[in-house]
């Protein structure tokens, strides 16, 4: 018998090919159709794959009384109720490590794009303005800047590794100091006062909700650039829009938003803002690696009861 697995959220054909050889798959038609599907197959489902956007709440788990593992297709799992899973003896796994370089590259790409006004300059050429108006206005270099990393974990360190080529002065904020040569700031606002760029790369969830608030953005200041490749919830989005609108924040490169896929329209007209639709890990190569690990967690679990990469809270299960 092939164990029944519920697929919720985006996958790739390669993932479906790998999983369908070992499991009986039930693919959720989306948030509206999930309840009906759970009513039909919930009692038989033993495993679930979730891409983290839709999340997995306790009632969904309760509709699958034989659920043993939730395999996250992504490293962030703030939309999965891990405490509820633990209470039900359900293991949660994710895909750490395999996406570090891609997301770090995305953060650097956003910083370069904002600082050098790549989008605005491209539009300038396409609009035929260069022959009419002459050279595009000077922008700002990324060389030799003070870069603050909010969340010096796996991806944060990959970002720091890339900053060497920009002769950056690297500082960081996290809940605890790390054994690294960069200056640690226990106070995020103080760090922002001493940065030209603030790059957000922490998990989402209640622990980081709006930790980049109006005070931090004012400290970053009218020449400061905010880069967010973490979760939209990390930044107080209305406060960010106000700071950008009023010129209290110099620019922003954003891959994540509080209410995805909805983005504050006030940002659309700003040429000091670069917007991306949560594509930090969105390449064929990286999503293949993530998808393989997502599948491997399920396959390994049903082989010997252990996940390859359980989330921290489930490490001992
Ligand atoms: P990680 O290795 O666990 O690193 C997380 C870092 O955040 C750690 O340095 C941690 O240090 C710090 N942190 C956690 N809570 C904090 C808090 N309340 N205040 C300050 N710092 C805090 O995770 P990762 O693999 O680097 O991934 C980080 C996050 O990136 C993911 O959770 C996800 O939200 C996001 N992400 C986004 C994309 C995208 O497509 N844009 C793709 C992948 C990941 P301390 O424990 O010392 O605080
Ligand atoms: C998305 C991400 O999850 O891994 C994460 O935490 O934010 C991204 O990789 C992506 O949509 C994969 O589902």
mmCIF file of C-alpha atoms and ligand atoms in Angstrom:
data_model
loop_
_atom_site.group_PDB
_atom_site.id
_atom_site.type_symbol
_atom_site.label_atom_id
_atom_site.label_comp_id
_atom_site.label_asym_id
_atom_site.label_seq_id
_atom_site.Cartn_x
_atom_site.Cartn_y
_atom_site.Cartn_z
ATOM 1 C CA UNK A 1 0.000 0.000 0.000
ATOM 2 C CA UNK A 2 1.309 3.458 -0.898
ATOM 3 C CA UNK A 3 0.717 5.922 1.971
ATOM 4 C CA UNK A 4 -1.709 8.750 1.171
ATOM 5 C CA UNK A 5 -0.128 12.198 0.874
ATOM 6 C CA UNK A 6 -1.930 15.556 0.606
ATOM 7 C CA UNK A 7 -0.227 18.078 -1.678
ATOM 8 C CA UNK A 8 -1.042 21.680 -0.741
ATOM 9 C CA UNK A 9 0.460 24.601 -2.670
ATOM 10 C CA UNK A 10 2.850 24.814 -5.601
ATOM 11 C CA UNK A 11 5.036 21.898 -6.649
ATOM 12 C CA UNK A 12 7.046 20.948 -9.726
ATOM 13 C CA UNK A 13 6.434 18.083 -12.204
ATOM 14 C CA UNK A 14 9.632 16.485 -10.940
ATOM 15 C CA UNK A 15 8.259 16.441 -7.381
ATOM 16 C CA UNK A 16 4.983 14.862 -8.517
ATOM 17 C CA UNK A 17 6.878 12.258 -10.560
ATOM 18 C CA UNK A 18 9.029 11.336 -7.568
ATOM 19 C CA UNK A 19 6.167 11.258 -5.062
ATOM 20 C CA UNK A 20 3.629 9.428 -7.215
ATOM 21 C CA UNK A 21 5.996 6.483 -7.507
ATOM 22 C CA UNK A 22 5.927 5.965 -3.744
ATOM 23 C CA UNK A 23 2.716 7.535 -2.472
ATOM 24 C CA UNK A 24 -0.954 7.939 -3.336
ATOM 25 C CA UNK A 25 -1.275 11.660 -3.982
ATOM 26 C CA UNK A 26 -4.233 13.937 -3.329
ATOM 27 C CA UNK A 27 -3.680 17.457 -4.641
ATOM 28 C CA UNK A 28 -5.546 20.306 -3.006
ATOM 29 C CA UNK A 29 -7.367 22.417 -5.636
ATOM 30 C CA UNK A 30 -6.570 25.503 -3.541
ATOM 31 C CA UNK A 31 -7.780 27.062 -0.291
ATOM 32 C CA UNK A 32 -11.447 26.918 -1.343
ATOM 33 C CA UNK A 33 -11.373 23.252 -2.274
ATOM 34 C CA UNK A 34 -9.263 21.991 0.617
ATOM 35 C CA UNK A 35 -12.187 21.458 3.022
ATOM 36 C CA UNK A 36 -14.042 19.197 0.560
ATOM 37 C CA UNK A 37 -10.893 17.206 -0.202
ATOM 38 C CA UNK A 38 -10.167 16.762 3.502
ATOM 39 C CA UNK A 39 -13.707 15.492 4.025
ATOM 40 C CA UNK A 40 -13.137 12.868 1.332
ATOM 41 C CA UNK A 41 -9.573 11.721 2.077
ATOM 42 C CA UNK A 42 -8.586 13.335 5.391
ATOM 43 C CA UNK A 43 -8.852 10.134 7.495
ATOM 44 C CA UNK A 44 -6.541 8.233 5.121
ATOM 45 C CA UNK A 45 -3.849 10.913 4.763
ATOM 46 C CA UNK A 46 -0.565 10.153 6.590
ATOM 47 C CA UNK A 47 1.683 12.821 5.121
ATOM 48 C CA UNK A 48 1.371 16.352 3.727
ATOM 49 C CA UNK A 49 3.464 18.620 1.517
ATOM 50 C CA UNK A 50 2.946 22.344 2.049
ATOM 51 C CA UNK A 51 4.666 25.188 0.254
ATOM 52 C CA UNK A 52 4.370 27.387 3.292
ATOM 53 C CA UNK A 53 2.278 30.103 1.686
ATOM 54 C CA UNK A 54 -1.106 28.616 2.530
ATOM 55 C CA UNK A 55 0.162 27.258 5.817
ATOM 56 C CA UNK A 56 -1.157 24.385 7.910
ATOM 57 C CA UNK A 57 -3.354 25.290 10.886
ATOM 58 C CA UNK A 58 -4.544 23.010 13.696
ATOM 59 C CA UNK A 59 -8.051 22.406 12.227
ATOM 60 C CA UNK A 60 -6.462 21.157 8.998
ATOM 61 C CA UNK A 61 -4.318 18.772 11.016
ATOM 62 C CA UNK A 62 -7.410 17.569 12.923
ATOM 63 C CA UNK A 63 -9.112 16.753 9.614
ATOM 64 C CA UNK A 64 -6.255 14.274 9.058
ATOM 65 C CA UNK A 65 -6.186 12.210 12.298
ATOM 66 C CA UNK A 66 -3.534 9.876 10.887
ATOM 67 C CA UNK A 67 -1.188 12.677 9.770
ATOM 68 C CA UNK A 68 2.418 11.932 10.768
ATOM 69 C CA UNK A 69 4.563 14.422 8.825
ATOM 70 C CA UNK A 70 4.235 17.831 7.178
ATOM 71 C CA UNK A 71 7.030 18.338 4.660
ATOM 72 C CA UNK A 72 7.556 22.045 3.948
ATOM 73 C CA UNK A 73 8.609 23.083 0.456
ATOM 74 C CA UNK A 74 10.735 25.987 1.665
ATOM 75 C CA UNK A 75 12.891 26.840 4.666
ATOM 76 C CA UNK A 76 10.488 29.270 6.327
ATOM 77 C CA UNK A 77 7.632 27.610 8.191
ATOM 78 C CA UNK A 78 5.958 30.481 9.989
ATOM 79 C CA UNK A 79 2.585 29.615 8.437
ATOM 80 C CA UNK A 80 2.697 26.056 9.790
ATOM 81 C CA UNK A 81 1.407 25.754 13.379
ATOM 82 C CA UNK A 82 4.383 23.794 14.687
ATOM 83 C CA UNK A 83 3.111 23.783 18.278
ATOM 84 C CA UNK A 84 -0.141 22.198 17.125
ATOM 85 C CA UNK A 85 1.855 19.664 15.124
ATOM 86 C CA UNK A 86 4.008 18.805 18.147
ATOM 87 C CA UNK A 87 0.906 18.382 20.321
ATOM 88 C CA UNK A 88 -0.370 15.891 17.737
ATOM 89 C CA UNK A 89 2.939 14.053 17.350
ATOM 90 C CA UNK A 90 3.342 15.344 13.796
ATOM 91 C CA UNK A 91 6.863 16.009 12.510
ATOM 92 C CA UNK A 92 7.436 19.190 10.463
ATOM 93 C CA UNK A 93 10.361 19.310 8.021
ATOM 94 C CA UNK A 94 11.661 22.081 5.760
ATOM 95 C CA UNK A 95 14.393 22.748 3.179
ATOM 96 C CA UNK A 96 17.279 24.599 4.852
ATOM 97 C CA UNK A 97 20.622 25.191 3.158
ATOM 98 C CA UNK A 98 19.783 24.322 -0.447
ATOM 99 C CA UNK A 99 18.450 27.808 -1.162
ATOM 100 C CA UNK A 100 21.002 29.929 0.718
ATOM 101 C CA UNK A 101 22.952 31.092 -2.327
ATOM 102 C CA UNK A 102 19.866 31.908 -4.390
ATOM 103 C CA UNK A 103 18.237 34.014 -1.712
ATOM 104 C CA UNK A 104 21.517 35.723 -0.875
ATOM 105 C CA UNK A 105 21.939 36.551 -4.564
ATOM 106 C CA UNK A 106 18.401 37.964 -4.593
ATOM 107 C CA UNK A 107 19.198 40.246 -1.652
ATOM 108 C CA UNK A 108 22.337 41.557 -3.360
ATOM 109 C CA UNK A 109 20.463 41.916 -6.657
ATOM 110 C CA UNK A 110 17.777 44.031 -4.954
ATOM 111 C CA UNK A 111 20.372 46.226 -3.248
ATOM 112 C CA UNK A 112 22.220 46.849 -6.531
ATOM 113 C CA UNK A 113 18.957 47.461 -8.403
ATOM 114 C CA UNK A 114 17.776 50.057 -5.856
ATOM 115 C CA UNK A 115 21.103 51.800 -5.401
ATOM 116 C CA UNK A 116 21.875 52.019 -9.127
ATOM 117 C CA UNK A 117 18.231 52.656 -10.148
ATOM 118 C CA UNK A 118 18.345 49.774 -12.651
ATOM 119 C CA UNK A 119 14.559 49.710 -13.180
ATOM 120 C CA UNK A 120 14.309 53.487 -13.644
ATOM 121 C CA UNK A 121 17.276 53.624 -15.990
ATOM 122 C CA UNK A 122 15.904 50.747 -18.051
ATOM 123 C CA UNK A 123 12.541 52.552 -18.348
ATOM 124 C CA UNK A 124 14.395 55.717 -19.316
ATOM 125 C CA UNK A 125 15.984 53.975 -22.304
ATOM 126 C CA UNK A 126 12.822 52.114 -23.338
ATOM 127 C CA UNK A 127 10.825 55.360 -23.251
ATOM 128 C CA UNK A 128 13.238 56.922 -25.724
ATOM 129 C CA UNK A 129 14.221 59.565 -23.187
ATOM 130 C CA UNK A 130 18.005 59.144 -23.550
ATOM 131 C CA UNK A 131 18.270 60.857 -26.988
ATOM 132 C CA UNK A 132 15.847 63.568 -25.912
ATOM 133 C CA UNK A 133 17.010 64.241 -22.365
ATOM 134 C CA UNK A 134 20.623 63.125 -22.329
ATOM 135 C CA UNK A 135 22.339 60.963 -19.779
ATOM 136 C CA UNK A 136 20.441 59.423 -16.894
ATOM 137 C CA UNK A 137 21.006 61.143 -13.490
ATOM 138 C CA UNK A 138 23.873 59.862 -11.379
ATOM 139 C CA UNK A 139 22.990 57.159 -8.860
ATOM 140 C CA UNK A 140 24.873 55.847 -5.816
ATOM 141 C CA UNK A 141 27.616 53.260 -5.568
ATOM 142 C CA UNK A 142 27.255 50.133 -3.447
ATOM 143 C CA UNK A 143 31.025 50.020 -2.908
ATOM 144 C CA UNK A 144 32.319 50.569 0.636
ATOM 145 C CA UNK A 145 28.957 50.899 2.352
ATOM 146 C CA UNK A 146 27.938 49.989 5.907
ATOM 147 C CA UNK A 147 25.619 46.977 5.595
ATOM 148 C CA UNK A 148 23.457 45.782 8.496
ATOM 149 C CA UNK A 149 22.171 42.206 8.343
ATOM 150 C CA UNK A 150 19.039 41.501 10.387
ATOM 151 C CA UNK A 151 19.246 37.745 10.982
ATOM 152 C CA UNK A 152 22.739 36.334 10.552
ATOM 153 C CA UNK A 153 21.718 32.723 10.018
ATOM 154 C CA UNK A 154 22.275 30.398 7.075
ATOM 155 C CA UNK A 155 21.175 32.870 4.409
ATOM 156 C CA UNK A 156 22.382 35.909 6.347
ATOM 157 C CA UNK A 157 25.902 34.460 6.405
ATOM 158 C CA UNK A 158 25.676 33.745 2.665
ATOM 159 C CA UNK A 159 24.793 37.410 2.173
ATOM 160 C CA UNK A 160 27.753 38.476 4.337
ATOM 161 C CA UNK A 161 30.053 36.216 2.304
ATOM 162 C CA UNK A 162 29.039 38.096 -0.854
ATOM 163 C CA UNK A 163 29.628 41.521 0.633
ATOM 164 C CA UNK A 164 33.413 41.113 0.646
ATOM 165 C CA UNK A 165 33.548 42.072 -3.049
ATOM 166 C CA UNK A 166 31.749 45.329 -2.227
ATOM 167 C CA UNK A 167 34.297 46.297 0.461
ATOM 168 C CA UNK A 168 31.362 46.500 2.853
ATOM 169 C CA UNK A 169 31.571 47.163 6.563
ATOM 170 C CA UNK A 170 29.309 44.382 7.869
ATOM 171 C CA UNK A 171 27.321 44.620 11.109
ATOM 172 C CA UNK A 172 24.411 42.462 12.288
ATOM 173 C CA UNK A 173 21.524 42.091 14.686
ATOM 174 C CA UNK A 174 20.073 38.838 16.028
ATOM 175 C CA UNK A 175 18.781 37.670 19.414
ATOM 176 C CA UNK A 176 22.263 36.440 20.274
ATOM 177 C CA UNK A 177 25.824 37.255 19.273
ATOM 178 C CA UNK A 178 27.549 34.890 16.809
ATOM 179 C CA UNK A 179 31.220 33.805 16.617
ATOM 180 C CA UNK A 180 31.957 36.072 13.651
ATOM 181 C CA UNK A 181 34.209 39.056 13.036
ATOM 182 C CA UNK A 182 31.355 41.441 12.240
ATOM 183 C CA UNK A 183 30.169 43.935 14.860
ATOM 184 C CA UNK A 184 27.074 42.767 16.745
ATOM 185 C CA UNK A 185 24.325 45.195 17.667
ATOM 186 C CA UNK A 186 21.908 44.061 20.335
ATOM 187 C CA UNK A 187 19.724 47.049 19.494
ATOM 188 C CA UNK A 188 18.258 47.084 15.956
ATOM 189 C CA UNK A 189 17.522 50.824 15.972
ATOM 190 C CA UNK A 190 21.087 51.614 16.990
ATOM 191 C CA UNK A 191 22.366 49.363 14.220
ATOM 192 C CA UNK A 192 20.088 51.101 11.686
ATOM 193 C CA UNK A 193 21.525 54.472 12.761
ATOM 194 C CA UNK A 194 24.942 53.145 11.761
ATOM 195 C CA UNK A 195 23.992 51.544 8.433
ATOM 196 C CA UNK A 196 23.617 52.630 4.844
ATOM 197 C CA UNK A 197 21.709 49.411 4.002
ATOM 198 C CA UNK A 198 19.600 47.149 6.209
ATOM 199 C CA UNK A 199 19.013 43.622 4.843
ATOM 200 C CA UNK A 200 16.220 41.624 6.529
ATOM 201 C CA UNK A 201 16.660 37.837 6.532
ATOM 202 C CA UNK A 202 14.984 36.495 9.683
ATOM 203 C CA UNK A 203 12.084 34.039 9.936
ATOM 204 C CA UNK A 204 8.553 35.386 9.977
ATOM 205 C CA UNK A 205 6.072 34.823 12.769
ATOM 206 C CA UNK A 206 5.257 36.540 16.062
ATOM 207 C CA UNK A 207 8.893 36.790 17.178
ATOM 208 C CA UNK A 208 9.838 39.086 14.314
ATOM 209 C CA UNK A 209 6.512 40.798 13.611
ATOM 210 C CA UNK A 210 7.153 44.443 12.663
ATOM 211 C CA UNK A 211 10.587 44.474 14.264
ATOM 212 C CA UNK A 212 11.516 46.832 11.462
ATOM 213 C CA UNK A 213 9.194 49.580 12.662
ATOM 214 C CA UNK A 214 8.944 53.337 12.017
ATOM 215 C CA UNK A 215 11.700 54.049 14.552
ATOM 216 C CA UNK A 216 14.119 51.659 12.819
ATOM 217 C CA UNK A 217 13.305 53.079 9.387
ATOM 218 C CA UNK A 218 13.766 56.657 10.610
ATOM 219 C CA UNK A 219 17.119 55.580 12.041
ATOM 220 C CA UNK A 220 18.081 54.118 8.651
ATOM 221 C CA UNK A 221 17.157 57.519 7.288
ATOM 222 C CA UNK A 222 16.582 59.440 4.044
ATOM 223 C CA UNK A 223 19.700 58.000 2.385
ATOM 224 C CA UNK A 224 19.211 54.516 3.837
ATOM 225 C CA UNK A 225 18.062 51.483 1.828
ATOM 226 C CA UNK A 226 15.857 48.726 3.245
ATOM 227 C CA UNK A 227 16.068 45.256 1.658
ATOM 228 C CA UNK A 228 13.537 42.621 2.718
ATOM 229 C CA UNK A 229 13.962 39.021 1.575
ATOM 230 C CA UNK A 230 12.686 37.575 4.874
ATOM 231 C CA UNK A 231 8.908 37.800 5.351
ATOM 232 C CA UNK A 232 6.622 40.717 4.788
ATOM 233 C CA UNK A 233 5.540 40.574 8.442
ATOM 234 C CA UNK A 234 9.045 41.542 9.575
ATOM 235 C CA UNK A 235 8.499 45.111 8.326
ATOM 236 C CA UNK A 236 5.698 47.485 9.378
ATOM 237 C CA UNK A 237 4.542 47.912 5.789
ATOM 238 C CA UNK A 238 2.262 50.988 6.259
ATOM 239 C CA UNK A 239 5.056 52.705 8.185
ATOM 240 C CA UNK A 240 7.479 51.848 5.371
ATOM 241 C CA UNK A 241 5.147 53.295 2.729
ATOM 242 C CA UNK A 242 4.838 56.516 4.774
ATOM 243 C CA UNK A 243 8.593 56.763 5.292
ATOM 244 C CA UNK A 244 9.230 56.307 1.565
ATOM 245 C CA UNK A 245 6.445 58.730 0.607
ATOM 246 C CA UNK A 246 7.714 61.408 3.005
ATOM 247 C CA UNK A 247 11.359 60.904 2.063
ATOM 248 C CA UNK A 248 12.349 59.657 5.529
ATOM 249 C CA UNK A 249 13.604 56.403 3.972
ATOM 250 C CA UNK A 250 15.889 56.517 0.938
ATOM 251 C CA UNK A 251 14.763 53.371 -0.896
ATOM 252 C CA UNK A 252 13.575 49.781 -0.613
ATOM 253 C CA UNK A 253 14.125 46.458 -2.376
ATOM 254 C CA UNK A 254 11.274 44.122 -1.481
ATOM 255 C CA UNK A 255 10.715 40.445 -2.313
ATOM 256 C CA UNK A 256 8.128 39.795 0.392
ATOM 257 C CA UNK A 257 4.994 41.588 1.580
ATOM 258 C CA UNK A 258 2.559 41.428 4.478
ATOM 259 C CA UNK A 259 -0.481 40.421 2.406
ATOM 260 C CA UNK A 260 0.904 38.540 -0.594
ATOM 261 C CA UNK A 261 0.133 38.669 -3.465
ATOM 262 C CA UNK A 262 -1.281 42.106 -2.652
ATOM 263 C CA UNK A 263 1.277 44.943 -2.622
ATOM 264 C CA UNK A 264 0.597 48.554 -1.515
ATOM 265 C CA UNK A 265 -0.068 50.402 -4.785
ATOM 266 C CA UNK A 266 1.630 53.532 -3.436
ATOM 267 C CA UNK A 267 4.916 51.689 -4.015
ATOM 268 C CA UNK A 268 4.262 51.215 -7.732
ATOM 269 C CA UNK A 269 5.097 54.821 -8.675
ATOM 270 C CA UNK A 270 8.286 55.061 -6.616
ATOM 271 C CA UNK A 271 11.520 54.901 -8.650
ATOM 272 C CA UNK A 272 13.578 54.310 -5.474
ATOM 273 C CA UNK A 273 11.720 51.034 -4.850
ATOM 274 C CA UNK A 274 12.235 47.655 -6.544
ATOM 275 C CA UNK A 275 9.476 45.061 -6.190
ATOM 276 C CA UNK A 276 9.732 41.291 -6.687
ATOM 277 C CA UNK A 277 6.916 38.719 -6.268
ATOM 278 C CA UNK A 278 8.498 36.502 -3.587
ATOM 279 C CA UNK A 279 11.000 34.954 -5.993
ATOM 280 C CA UNK A 280 14.007 34.866 -3.660
ATOM 281 C CA UNK A 281 14.456 31.138 -4.240
ATOM 282 C CA UNK A 282 12.537 31.121 -7.518
ATOM 283 C CA UNK A 283 14.948 29.552 -9.979
ATOM 284 C CA UNK A 284 14.674 26.207 -11.733
ATOM 285 C CA UNK A 285 17.874 24.994 -10.154
ATOM 286 C CA UNK A 286 17.101 25.995 -6.576
ATOM 287 C CA UNK A 287 13.458 24.917 -6.629
ATOM 288 C CA UNK A 288 14.634 21.529 -7.980
ATOM 289 C CA UNK A 289 16.965 21.192 -4.989
ATOM 290 C CA UNK A 290 14.206 22.312 -2.620
ATOM 291 C CA UNK A 291 11.693 19.977 -4.240
ATOM 292 C CA UNK A 292 14.075 17.031 -4.014
ATOM 293 C CA UNK A 293 14.639 17.672 -0.304
ATOM 294 C CA UNK A 294 10.906 18.089 0.265
ATOM 295 C CA UNK A 295 10.323 14.677 -1.353
ATOM 296 C CA UNK A 296 13.310 13.094 0.399
ATOM 297 C CA UNK A 297 11.928 14.147 3.780
ATOM 298 C CA UNK A 298 8.676 12.323 3.039
ATOM 299 C CA UNK A 299 10.355 9.251 1.505
ATOM 300 C CA UNK A 300 12.845 8.954 4.364
ATOM 301 C CA UNK A 301 10.155 9.369 7.009
ATOM 302 C CA UNK A 302 7.975 6.587 5.642
ATOM 303 C CA UNK A 303 11.045 4.402 5.335
ATOM 304 C CA UNK A 304 12.415 4.705 8.872
ATOM 305 C CA UNK A 305 10.323 7.247 10.783
ATOM 306 C CA UNK A 306 12.874 10.047 10.593
ATOM 307 C CA UNK A 307 12.897 13.237 8.508
ATOM 308 C CA UNK A 308 16.205 14.364 6.971
ATOM 309 C CA UNK A 309 15.775 18.045 7.886
ATOM 310 C CA UNK A 310 13.170 18.482 10.635
ATOM 311 C CA UNK A 311 12.526 22.028 11.809
ATOM 312 C CA UNK A 312 14.355 23.017 14.987
ATOM 313 C CA UNK A 313 11.327 22.398 17.207
ATOM 314 C CA UNK A 314 10.987 18.823 15.918
ATOM 315 C CA UNK A 315 14.688 17.943 15.986
ATOM 316 C CA UNK A 316 14.215 15.383 18.761
ATOM 317 C CA UNK A 317 11.197 13.634 17.248
HETATM 318 P P1 LIG B 1 18.137 30.626 9.980
HETATM 319 O O1 LIG B 1 19.415 29.951 9.588
HETATM 320 O O2 LIG B 1 17.293 30.037 11.057
HETATM 321 O O3 LIG B 1 18.517 32.149 10.384
HETATM 322 C C1 LIG B 1 17.565 32.978 10.971
HETATM 323 C C2 LIG B 1 18.311 34.134 11.644
HETATM 324 O O4 LIG B 1 17.349 35.035 12.180
HETATM 325 C C3 LIG B 1 19.202 33.710 12.766
HETATM 326 O O5 LIG B 1 20.396 34.485 12.728
HETATM 327 C C4 LIG B 1 18.439 34.096 14.025
HETATM 328 O O6 LIG B 1 19.385 34.387 15.053
HETATM 329 C C5 LIG B 1 17.699 35.330 13.542
HETATM 330 N N1 LIG B 1 16.468 35.612 14.291
HETATM 331 C C6 LIG B 1 15.454 34.755 14.545
HETATM 332 N N2 LIG B 1 14.510 35.379 15.277
HETATM 333 C C7 LIG B 1 14.946 36.647 15.464
HETATM 334 C C8 LIG B 1 14.438 37.785 16.146
HETATM 335 N N3 LIG B 1 13.275 37.718 16.786
HETATM 336 N N4 LIG B 1 15.159 38.930 16.133
HETATM 337 C C9 LIG B 1 16.340 38.990 15.490
HETATM 338 N N5 LIG B 1 16.896 37.955 14.828
HETATM 339 C C10 LIG B 1 16.193 36.796 14.819
HETATM 340 O O7 LIG B 1 17.158 30.763 8.719
HETATM 341 P P2 LIG B 1 17.558 30.917 7.171
HETATM 342 O O8 LIG B 1 17.727 29.567 6.571
HETATM 343 O O9 LIG B 1 18.672 31.912 7.073
HETATM 344 O O10 LIG B 1 16.200 31.564 6.592
HETATM 345 C C11 LIG B 1 15.781 32.785 7.153
HETATM 346 C C12 LIG B 1 14.419 33.193 6.621
HETATM 347 O O11 LIG B 1 14.523 33.683 5.288
HETATM 348 C C13 LIG B 1 13.375 32.083 6.490
HETATM 349 O O12 LIG B 1 12.806 31.736 7.738
HETATM 350 C C14 LIG B 1 12.357 32.726 5.551
HETATM 351 O O13 LIG B 1 11.422 33.485 6.300
HETATM 352 C C15 LIG B 1 13.218 33.645 4.691
HETATM 353 N N6 LIG B 1 13.347 33.160 3.324
HETATM 354 C C16 LIG B 1 12.803 33.897 2.334
HETATM 355 C C17 LIG B 1 12.922 33.447 1.025
HETATM 356 C C18 LIG B 1 12.334 34.249 -0.119
HETATM 357 O O14 LIG B 1 11.944 33.636 -1.132
HETATM 358 N N7 LIG B 1 12.306 35.584 -0.024
HETATM 359 C C19 LIG B 1 13.538 32.217 0.744
HETATM 360 C C20 LIG B 1 14.090 31.494 1.807
HETATM 361 C C21 LIG B 1 13.996 31.971 3.103
HETATM 362 P P3 LIG B 1 18.967 34.281 16.608
HETATM 363 O O15 LIG B 1 18.318 32.940 16.821
HETATM 364 O O16 LIG B 1 20.269 34.457 17.365
HETATM 365 O O17 LIG B 1 18.012 35.410 16.842
HETATM 366 C C1 LIG B 2 9.134 30.061 -0.653
HETATM 367 C C2 LIG B 2 10.616 30.925 0.966
HETATM 368 O O1 LIG B 2 8.790 29.225 0.398
HETATM 369 O O2 LIG B 2 11.841 28.987 1.531
HETATM 370 C C3 LIG B 2 11.209 29.968 1.957
HETATM 371 O O3 LIG B 2 11.044 30.256 3.177
HETATM 372 O O4 LIG B 2 10.146 31.969 1.309
HETATM 373 C C4 LIG B 2 10.536 30.540 -0.460
HETATM 374 O O5 LIG B 2 11.515 29.606 -0.834
HETATM 375 C C5 LIG B 2 8.867 29.380 -1.949
HETATM 376 O O6 LIG B 2 7.640 29.844 -2.324
HETATM 377 C C6 LIG B 2 8.886 27.873 -1.870
HETATM 378 O O7 LIG B 2 7.597 27.413 -1.634
#
